[in-house]
mmCIF file of C-alpha atoms in Angstrom:
data_model
loop_
_atom_site.group_PDB
_atom_site.id
_atom_site.type_symbol
_atom_site.label_atom_id
_atom_site.label_comp_id
_atom_site.label_asym_id
_atom_site.label_seq_id
_atom_site.Cartn_x
_atom_site.Cartn_y
_atom_site.Cartn_z
ATOM 1 C CA UNK R 1 141.373 76.781 153.011
ATOM 2 C CA UNK R 2 142.714 79.585 150.842
ATOM 3 C CA UNK R 3 146.250 78.191 151.009
ATOM 4 C CA UNK R 4 145.065 74.904 149.463
ATOM 5 C CA UNK R 5 142.752 76.475 146.848
ATOM 6 C CA UNK R 6 145.034 75.624 143.915
ATOM 7 C CA UNK R 7 145.409 72.014 145.093
ATOM 8 C CA UNK R 8 141.652 71.348 145.056
ATOM 9 C CA UNK R 9 140.205 69.780 141.904
ATOM 10 C CA UNK R 10 138.317 72.077 139.536
ATOM 11 C CA UNK R 11 135.003 70.248 139.958
ATOM 12 C CA UNK R 12 135.199 70.643 143.741
ATOM 13 C CA UNK R 13 135.925 74.363 143.583
ATOM 14 C CA UNK R 14 133.052 74.861 141.126
ATOM 15 C CA UNK R 15 130.656 72.827 143.278
ATOM 16 C CA UNK R 16 131.778 74.682 146.391
ATOM 17 C CA UNK R 17 130.939 78.044 144.849
ATOM 18 C CA UNK R 18 127.553 76.869 143.569
ATOM 19 C CA UNK R 19 126.585 75.272 146.888
ATOM 20 C CA UNK R 20 127.609 78.364 148.858
ATOM 21 C CA UNK R 21 125.648 80.665 146.540
ATOM 22 C CA UNK R 22 122.513 78.498 146.486
ATOM 23 C CA UNK R 23 122.648 78.023 150.259
ATOM 24 C CA UNK R 24 122.797 81.779 150.801
ATOM 25 C CA UNK R 25 119.808 82.264 148.476
ATOM 26 C CA UNK R 26 117.818 79.508 150.192
ATOM 27 C CA UNK R 27 118.526 80.818 153.677
ATOM 28 C CA UNK R 28 117.676 84.356 152.570
ATOM 29 C CA UNK R 29 114.409 83.223 151.022
ATOM 30 C CA UNK R 30 113.444 81.201 154.095
ATOM 31 C CA UNK R 31 114.231 84.032 156.482
ATOM 32 C CA UNK R 32 112.372 86.619 154.419
ATOM 33 C CA UNK R 33 109.240 84.749 153.458
ATOM 34 C CA UNK R 34 108.823 81.989 156.031
ATOM 35 C CA UNK R 35 110.109 83.579 159.226
ATOM 36 C CA UNK R 36 109.358 87.261 158.427
ATOM 37 C CA UNK R 37 112.961 88.310 159.108
ATOM 38 C CA UNK R 38 113.313 90.811 156.271
ATOM 39 C CA UNK R 39 116.634 92.411 157.171
ATOM 40 C CA UNK R 40 118.536 89.230 157.923
ATOM 41 C CA UNK R 41 117.035 87.547 154.865
ATOM 42 C CA UNK R 42 118.085 90.501 152.704
ATOM 43 C CA UNK R 43 121.600 90.199 154.087
ATOM 44 C CA UNK R 44 121.727 86.566 152.996
ATOM 45 C CA UNK R 45 120.403 87.493 149.554
ATOM 46 C CA UNK R 46 123.137 90.115 149.325
ATOM 47 C CA UNK R 47 125.657 87.471 150.338
ATOM 48 C CA UNK R 48 124.341 85.173 147.609
ATOM 49 C CA UNK R 49 124.629 87.963 145.040
ATOM 50 C CA UNK R 50 128.207 88.708 146.082
ATOM 51 C CA UNK R 51 129.048 85.002 145.967
ATOM 52 C CA UNK R 52 127.602 84.867 142.445
ATOM 53 C CA UNK R 53 129.732 87.820 141.414
ATOM 54 C CA UNK R 54 132.857 86.292 142.946
ATOM 55 C CA UNK R 55 131.960 82.976 141.341
ATOM 56 C CA UNK R 56 131.872 84.534 137.881
ATOM 57 C CA UNK R 57 135.448 85.719 138.244
ATOM 58 C CA UNK R 58 136.665 82.585 140.033
ATOM 59 C CA UNK R 59 135.174 80.299 137.383
ATOM 60 C CA UNK R 60 136.960 82.313 134.728
ATOM 61 C CA UNK R 61 140.196 81.873 136.664
ATOM 62 C CA UNK R 62 139.651 78.156 137.336
ATOM 63 C CA UNK R 63 138.991 77.349 133.687
ATOM 64 C CA UNK R 64 141.786 79.600 132.375
ATOM 65 C CA UNK R 65 139.593 82.210 130.720
ATOM 66 C CA UNK R 66 140.620 85.860 130.651
ATOM 67 C CA UNK R 67 139.600 87.491 133.929
ATOM 68 C CA UNK R 68 140.225 91.018 132.671
ATOM 69 C CA UNK R 69 137.365 90.913 130.181
ATOM 70 C CA UNK R 70 134.663 93.559 130.707
ATOM 71 C CA UNK R 71 132.095 90.936 129.740
ATOM 72 C CA UNK R 72 132.494 89.364 133.191
ATOM 73 C CA UNK R 73 131.135 92.545 134.780
ATOM 74 C CA UNK R 74 128.186 92.436 132.405
ATOM 75 C CA UNK R 75 127.588 88.784 133.255
ATOM 76 C CA UNK R 76 127.679 89.643 136.955
ATOM 77 C CA UNK R 77 125.180 92.486 136.460
ATOM 78 C CA UNK R 78 122.760 90.447 134.381
ATOM 79 C CA UNK R 79 122.886 87.593 136.870
ATOM 80 C CA UNK R 80 122.156 89.755 139.898
ATOM 81 C CA UNK R 81 119.550 92.182 138.507
ATOM 82 C CA UNK R 82 116.703 89.651 138.059
ATOM 83 C CA UNK R 83 117.280 88.455 141.608
ATOM 84 C CA UNK R 84 116.764 91.998 142.876
ATOM 85 C CA UNK R 85 113.398 92.237 141.167
ATOM 86 C CA UNK R 86 112.400 88.707 142.118
ATOM 87 C CA UNK R 87 113.017 89.229 145.834
ATOM 88 C CA UNK R 88 112.330 92.994 145.810
ATOM 89 C CA UNK R 89 115.760 93.709 147.262
ATOM 90 C CA UNK R 90 117.044 97.227 146.798
ATOM 91 C CA UNK R 91 120.563 96.483 148.049
ATOM 92 C CA UNK R 92 120.957 93.644 145.553
ATOM 93 C CA UNK R 93 119.805 96.029 142.822
ATOM 94 C CA UNK R 94 122.509 98.449 143.914
ATOM 95 C CA UNK R 95 125.080 95.670 143.482
ATOM 96 C CA UNK R 96 123.731 95.002 139.977
ATOM 97 C CA UNK R 97 123.977 98.703 139.115
ATOM 98 C CA UNK R 98 127.532 98.830 140.468
ATOM 99 C CA UNK R 99 128.425 95.854 138.267
ATOM 100 C CA UNK R 100 126.834 97.526 135.234
ATOM 101 C CA UNK R 101 128.773 100.717 135.949
ATOM 102 C CA UNK R 102 131.990 98.719 136.253
ATOM 103 C CA UNK R 103 131.177 97.082 132.907
ATOM 104 C CA UNK R 104 130.620 100.406 131.136
ATOM 105 C CA UNK R 105 133.817 101.840 132.628
ATOM 106 C CA UNK R 106 135.903 98.745 131.860
ATOM 107 C CA UNK R 107 134.506 98.482 128.348
ATOM 108 C CA UNK R 108 135.374 102.102 127.587
ATOM 109 C CA UNK R 109 138.875 101.786 129.036
ATOM 110 C CA UNK R 110 139.410 98.484 127.222
ATOM 111 C CA UNK R 111 138.178 99.883 123.917
ATOM 112 C CA UNK R 112 140.290 103.066 124.072
ATOM 113 C CA UNK R 113 143.508 102.309 125.985
ATOM 114 C CA UNK R 114 146.120 105.055 126.081
ATOM 115 C CA UNK R 115 144.604 107.135 123.338
ATOM 116 C CA UNK R 116 143.019 110.570 123.187
ATOM 117 C CA UNK R 117 139.596 108.931 123.182
ATOM 118 C CA UNK R 118 140.238 107.403 126.634
ATOM 119 C CA UNK R 119 139.500 110.672 128.385
ATOM 120 C CA UNK R 120 136.401 111.190 126.286
ATOM 121 C CA UNK R 121 135.185 107.745 127.328
ATOM 122 C CA UNK R 122 134.597 109.235 130.767
ATOM 123 C CA UNK R 123 131.747 111.175 129.197
ATOM 124 C CA UNK R 124 130.080 107.862 128.270
ATOM 125 C CA UNK R 125 130.075 106.933 131.956
ATOM 126 C CA UNK R 126 128.409 110.298 132.649
ATOM 127 C CA UNK R 127 125.721 109.556 130.087
ATOM 128 C CA UNK R 128 125.241 106.175 131.765
ATOM 129 C CA UNK R 129 124.687 107.991 135.079
ATOM 130 C CA UNK R 130 122.069 110.231 133.495
ATOM 131 C CA UNK R 131 120.415 107.162 131.950
ATOM 132 C CA UNK R 132 120.250 105.501 135.378
ATOM 133 C CA UNK R 133 118.581 108.617 136.762
ATOM 134 C CA UNK R 134 116.033 108.519 133.921
ATOM 135 C CA UNK R 135 115.343 104.820 134.530
ATOM 136 C CA UNK R 136 114.720 105.659 138.168
ATOM 137 C CA UNK R 137 112.207 108.309 137.230
ATOM 138 C CA UNK R 138 110.495 105.854 134.859
ATOM 139 C CA UNK R 139 110.205 103.311 137.659
ATOM 140 C CA UNK R 140 107.849 105.681 139.479
ATOM 141 C CA UNK R 141 105.229 105.155 136.755
ATOM 142 C CA UNK R 142 104.491 101.566 137.831
ATOM 143 C CA UNK R 143 103.370 100.711 141.326
ATOM 144 C CA UNK R 144 105.278 97.401 141.514
ATOM 145 C CA UNK R 145 108.590 99.039 140.552
ATOM 146 C CA UNK R 146 108.195 102.337 142.370
ATOM 147 C CA UNK R 147 110.210 101.250 145.405
ATOM 148 C CA UNK R 148 113.229 100.675 143.110
ATOM 149 C CA UNK R 149 113.199 104.211 141.742
ATOM 150 C CA UNK R 150 115.236 105.634 144.621
ATOM 151 C CA UNK R 151 118.058 103.169 143.963
ATOM 152 C CA UNK R 152 118.360 104.142 140.301
ATOM 153 C CA UNK R 153 118.092 107.857 141.057
ATOM 154 C CA UNK R 154 120.727 107.586 143.808
ATOM 155 C CA UNK R 155 123.119 105.604 141.607
ATOM 156 C CA UNK R 156 122.643 107.955 138.667
ATOM 157 C CA UNK R 157 123.239 111.028 140.795
ATOM 158 C CA UNK R 158 126.264 109.447 142.476
ATOM 159 C CA UNK R 159 127.900 108.625 139.134
ATOM 160 C CA UNK R 160 127.065 111.982 137.586
ATOM 161 C CA UNK R 161 128.179 114.020 140.589
ATOM 162 C CA UNK R 162 131.353 111.938 140.880
ATOM 163 C CA UNK R 163 132.215 112.828 137.309
ATOM 164 C CA UNK R 164 131.393 116.471 137.920
ATOM 165 C CA UNK R 165 133.985 116.360 140.694
ATOM 166 C CA UNK R 166 136.531 114.703 138.397
ATOM 167 C CA UNK R 167 135.955 117.383 135.770
ATOM 168 C CA UNK R 168 136.894 120.120 138.230
ATOM 169 C CA UNK R 169 140.551 119.277 137.578
ATOM 170 C CA UNK R 170 142.299 121.076 134.720
ATOM 171 C CA UNK R 171 144.345 118.091 133.535
ATOM 172 C CA UNK R 172 141.298 116.163 132.350
ATOM 173 C CA UNK R 173 139.900 119.118 130.422
ATOM 174 C CA UNK R 174 143.295 119.689 128.803
ATOM 175 C CA UNK R 175 143.432 116.030 127.684
ATOM 176 C CA UNK R 176 139.884 116.132 126.306
ATOM 177 C CA UNK R 177 140.470 119.379 124.451
ATOM 178 C CA UNK R 178 143.768 118.062 123.007
#
């Protein structure tokens, strides 16, 4: 299948991705809400979200658009996040947050390539981690979003603590100070 991917017509590859994604969503919905199989249904929703994300990049490749654009990460995040709230799926929300983090990182590295500001752009990712933590704390104020607060707090702490680890190395501080 993968060996003949380039030989398939564009319309077929596009339809194949859409059908796979919609099938995963439909199966996930049916398992969660009709058959009360929450974990398996959530796994299918996660599969649908990952197929959507892969589809964003594959469609860009199929139709000869730039696949290194940070906007694709933003498109992936904004396409997955409403699904997480719609189906109340915390793992799908984590995928959306990971896509948003990839967008912020890629945007900063794309905006400041090989310049002194590139190291300072890491600080923007740290601020994004703190903002995610704050959004998580704000989610506790509403009952219908309270179960999402742990995901935002975890993601914010993971990003912030990861950067704290990166800043323990002298080379990065020397570059920022220079």
